[in-house]
């Protein structure tokens, strides 16, 4: 072995052993944050990592990490935090942080802006659908190459709900651990009580249906940190629960039920007229009747990163400006040449 090989082996030996020389496993987990644009994802990440930084807009897919020791003098576990910016406009980037190598230790945090109920279902549906499709592709490959791991992941999600739970056969657990966070509670709290009830009941149903945990509170950071620290560093789950729609909601996965949630907030005659193949589809139709989907594009109002002062570099910006001038000149010349062409 070379000197470098010996040094690496010594460092690994120290990091993976406690004071008694016994092997200590170092956990390495990954968490993907996604949701509405400007919904507060970056703020939640910074607070979970106890960083006093001013949040900046997320341009595409950003990465950071945190390290925590489970006890004194123990090696620190590592948590990888990914944040998808742009709302639903950059869905193809989801496949980058979720891979075959980290699928066993991967989880998702969906942050929904409660101040925009007309965008809520569309944002939630698109992000969860694309994420689920990608995870399922990975699981399909694992079933051929490593069936034990694939079975372990699927069984783990099924275990979020006890087999004797009355809803065990009615729900469709998300393939990886999922936490849904409702942000902008201060604005949401000013809504009419009936509106708040519809949104809260819908989020409760969606969370329960996917086997997810739900946080709708103010400040959201205190409650969210408990769930995120569990996903990222293996901290104990909170056993507290709050399901009163007139108050902040905090419902860990598996502790809710369809009986407690109740039926969709619509009259029996309206529900009878709605054609739905699944409970999720029925709740969607009821929700969108009250909050018609708003036609929006997450790419609108997106600032050009090249014009952002925080990324300013004189040489690069000068060359870019020069190339832009050349491009405009090329367009003008091309336009003239097309106009001068004669067609039979």
PDB file of N, CA and C in Angstrom, residues 132 156-161 171-180 203-214 231 237 251-256:
ATOM      1  N   UNK A 132     -42.636  10.068  -8.233  1.00  0.00           N
ATOM      2  CA  UNK A 132     -43.054   8.669  -8.065  1.00  0.00           C
ATOM      3  C   UNK A 132     -42.680   7.837  -9.285  1.00  0.00           C
ATOM      4  N   UNK A 156     -41.064  -1.215   3.874  1.00  0.00           N
ATOM      5  CA  UNK A 156     -40.880  -0.109   4.822  1.00  0.00           C
ATOM      6  C   UNK A 156     -42.002   0.907   4.700  1.00  0.00           C
ATOM      7  N   UNK A 157     -42.416   1.215   3.475  1.00  0.00           N
ATOM      8  CA  UNK A 157     -43.485   2.184   3.292  1.00  0.00           C
ATOM      9  C   UNK A 157     -44.833   1.601   3.705  1.00  0.00           C
ATOM     10  N   UNK A 158     -45.026   0.306   3.486  1.00  0.00           N
ATOM     11  CA  UNK A 158     -46.266  -0.334   3.919  1.00  0.00           C
ATOM     12  C   UNK A 158     -46.371  -0.329   5.442  1.00  0.00           C
ATOM     13  N   UNK A 159     -45.229  -0.369   6.113  1.00  0.00           N
ATOM     14  CA  UNK A 159     -45.218  -0.419   7.573  1.00  0.00           C
ATOM     15  C   UNK A 159     -45.621   0.894   8.221  1.00  0.00           C
ATOM     16  N   UNK A 160     -45.711   1.978   7.429  1.00  0.00           N
ATOM     17  CA  UNK A 160     -46.164   3.246   7.997  1.00  0.00           C
ATOM     18  C   UNK A 160     -47.580   3.124   8.545  1.00  0.00           C
ATOM     19  N   UNK A 161     -48.315   2.159   8.007  1.00  0.00           N
ATOM     20  CA  UNK A 161     -49.685   1.927   8.451  1.00  0.00           C
ATOM     21  C   UNK A 161     -49.777   0.490   8.957  1.00  0.00           C
ATOM     22  N   UNK A 171     -55.317   2.939   0.966  1.00  0.00           N
ATOM     23  CA  UNK A 171     -54.321   3.976   0.694  1.00  0.00           C
ATOM     24  C   UNK A 171     -53.284   3.458  -0.301  1.00  0.00           C
ATOM     25  N   UNK A 172     -52.465   4.365  -0.809  1.00  0.00           N
ATOM     26  CA  UNK A 172     -51.436   4.032  -1.796  1.00  0.00           C
ATOM     27  C   UNK A 172     -50.138   4.728  -1.399  1.00  0.00           C
ATOM     28  N   UNK A 173     -49.384   4.145  -0.471  1.00  0.00           N
ATOM     29  CA  UNK A 173     -48.198   4.814   0.077  1.00  0.00           C
ATOM     30  C   UNK A 173     -47.207   5.254  -0.991  1.00  0.00           C
ATOM     31  N   UNK A 174     -46.632   6.433  -0.786  1.00  0.00           N
ATOM     32  CA  UNK A 174     -45.573   6.935  -1.655  1.00  0.00           C
ATOM     33  C   UNK A 174     -44.367   6.003  -1.505  1.00  0.00           C
ATOM     34  N   UNK A 175     -43.598   5.765  -2.580  1.00  0.00           N
ATOM     35  CA  UNK A 175     -42.515   4.774  -2.512  1.00  0.00           C
ATOM     36  C   UNK A 175     -41.333   5.147  -1.620  1.00  0.00           C
ATOM     37  N   UNK A 176     -41.207   6.420  -1.243  1.00  0.00           N
ATOM     38  CA  UNK A 176     -40.160   6.838  -0.300  1.00  0.00           C
ATOM     39  C   UNK A 176     -40.815   7.707   0.774  1.00  0.00           C
ATOM     40  N   UNK A 177     -40.190   7.839   1.946  1.00  0.00           N
ATOM     41  CA  UNK A 177     -40.771   8.678   2.999  1.00  0.00           C
ATOM     42  C   UNK A 177     -41.080  10.087   2.492  1.00  0.00           C
ATOM     43  N   UNK A 178     -42.264  10.590   2.863  1.00  0.00           N
ATOM     44  CA  UNK A 178     -42.732  11.881   2.354  1.00  0.00           C
ATOM     45  C   UNK A 178     -43.280  12.728   3.504  1.00  0.00           C
ATOM     46  N   UNK A 179     -42.897  14.000   3.506  1.00  0.00           N
ATOM     47  CA  UNK A 179     -43.431  14.986   4.450  1.00  0.00           C
ATOM     48  C   UNK A 179     -44.042  16.121   3.639  1.00  0.00           C
ATOM     49  N   UNK A 180     -45.277  16.489   3.942  1.00  0.00           N
ATOM     50  CA  UNK A 180     -45.941  17.612   3.275  1.00  0.00           C
ATOM     51  C   UNK A 180     -46.037  18.774   4.264  1.00  0.00           C
ATOM     52  N   UNK A 203     -55.592  18.390   2.460  1.00  0.00           N
ATOM     53  CA  UNK A 203     -54.194  18.054   2.729  1.00  0.00           C
ATOM     54  C   UNK A 203     -54.091  16.847   3.659  1.00  0.00           C
ATOM     55  N   UNK A 204     -55.013  16.760   4.602  1.00  0.00           N
ATOM     56  CA  UNK A 204     -55.014  15.594   5.491  1.00  0.00           C
ATOM     57  C   UNK A 204     -55.271  14.314   4.697  1.00  0.00           C
ATOM     58  N   UNK A 205     -56.248  14.377   3.777  1.00  0.00           N
ATOM     59  CA  UNK A 205     -56.543  13.187   2.986  1.00  0.00           C
ATOM     60  C   UNK A 205     -55.349  12.801   2.119  1.00  0.00           C
ATOM     61  N   UNK A 206     -54.774  13.771   1.407  1.00  0.00           N
ATOM     62  CA  UNK A 206     -53.649  13.481   0.512  1.00  0.00           C
ATOM     63  C   UNK A 206     -52.482  12.887   1.301  1.00  0.00           C
ATOM     64  N   UNK A 207     -52.174  13.484   2.454  1.00  0.00           N
ATOM     65  CA  UNK A 207     -51.070  12.990   3.278  1.00  0.00           C
ATOM     66  C   UNK A 207     -51.337  11.561   3.743  1.00  0.00           C
ATOM     67  N   UNK A 208     -52.552  11.312   4.211  1.00  0.00           N
ATOM     68  CA  UNK A 208     -52.897   9.971   4.690  1.00  0.00           C
ATOM     69  C   UNK A 208     -52.879   8.968   3.534  1.00  0.00           C
ATOM     70  N   UNK A 209     -53.386   9.371   2.383  1.00  0.00           N
ATOM     71  CA  UNK A 209     -53.447   8.488   1.216  1.00  0.00           C
ATOM     72  C   UNK A 209     -52.039   8.063   0.777  1.00  0.00           C
ATOM     73  N   UNK A 210     -51.081   8.997   0.855  1.00  0.00           N
ATOM     74  CA  UNK A 210     -49.706   8.712   0.441  1.00  0.00           C
ATOM     75  C   UNK A 210     -48.828   8.209   1.578  1.00  0.00           C
ATOM     76  N   UNK A 211     -49.393   8.046   2.775  1.00  0.00           N
ATOM     77  CA  UNK A 211     -48.585   7.598   3.910  1.00  0.00           C
ATOM     78  C   UNK A 211     -47.567   8.632   4.324  1.00  0.00           C
ATOM     79  N   UNK A 212     -47.929   9.906   4.197  1.00  0.00           N
ATOM     80  CA  UNK A 212     -47.004  10.998   4.483  1.00  0.00           C
ATOM     81  C   UNK A 212     -47.327  11.661   5.820  1.00  0.00           C
ATOM     82  N   UNK A 213     -46.367  12.413   6.334  1.00  0.00           N
ATOM     83  CA  UNK A 213     -46.582  13.252   7.511  1.00  0.00           C
ATOM     84  C   UNK A 213     -47.002  14.635   7.037  1.00  0.00           C
ATOM     85  N   UNK A 214     -47.773  15.349   7.870  1.00  0.00           N
ATOM     86  CA  UNK A 214     -48.303  16.659   7.485  1.00  0.00           C
ATOM     87  C   UNK A 214     -48.023  17.692   8.567  1.00  0.00           C
ATOM     88  N   UNK A 231     -35.997  12.358   9.221  1.00  0.00           N
ATOM     89  CA  UNK A 231     -35.626  11.866   7.897  1.00  0.00           C
ATOM     90  C   UNK A 231     -34.129  11.953   7.657  1.00  0.00           C
ATOM     91  N   UNK A 237     -39.108   9.961  16.182  1.00  0.00           N
ATOM     92  CA  UNK A 237     -40.341  10.565  15.675  1.00  0.00           C
ATOM     93  C   UNK A 237     -41.105  11.240  16.812  1.00  0.00           C
ATOM     94  N   UNK A 251     -49.499  16.017  11.948  1.00  0.00           N
ATOM     95  CA  UNK A 251     -49.964  14.624  11.904  1.00  0.00           C
ATOM     96  C   UNK A 251     -48.849  13.742  11.332  1.00  0.00           C
ATOM     97  N   UNK A 252     -48.096  13.045  12.189  1.00  0.00           N
ATOM     98  CA  UNK A 252     -47.090  12.102  11.683  1.00  0.00           C
ATOM     99  C   UNK A 252     -47.731  10.993  10.861  1.00  0.00           C
ATOM    100  N   UNK A 253     -46.960  10.430   9.959  1.00  0.00           N
ATOM    101  CA  UNK A 253     -47.464   9.388   9.059  1.00  0.00           C
ATOM    102  C   UNK A 253     -48.071   8.225   9.836  1.00  0.00           C
ATOM    103  N   UNK A 254     -49.240   7.778   9.374  1.00  0.00           N
ATOM    104  CA  UNK A 254     -49.877   6.611   9.950  1.00  0.00           C
ATOM    105  C   UNK A 254     -50.783   6.858  11.132  1.00  0.00           C
ATOM    106  N   UNK A 255     -50.884   8.119  11.588  1.00  0.00           N
ATOM    107  CA  UNK A 255     -51.684   8.405  12.782  1.00  0.00           C
ATOM    108  C   UNK A 255     -53.051   9.002  12.452  1.00  0.00           C
ATOM    109  N   UNK A 256     -53.370   9.160  11.175  1.00  0.00           N
ATOM    110  CA  UNK A 256     -54.672   9.700  10.792  1.00  0.00           C
ATOM    111  C   UNK A 256     -55.552   8.561  10.269  1.00  0.00           C
TER     112      UNK A 256
END
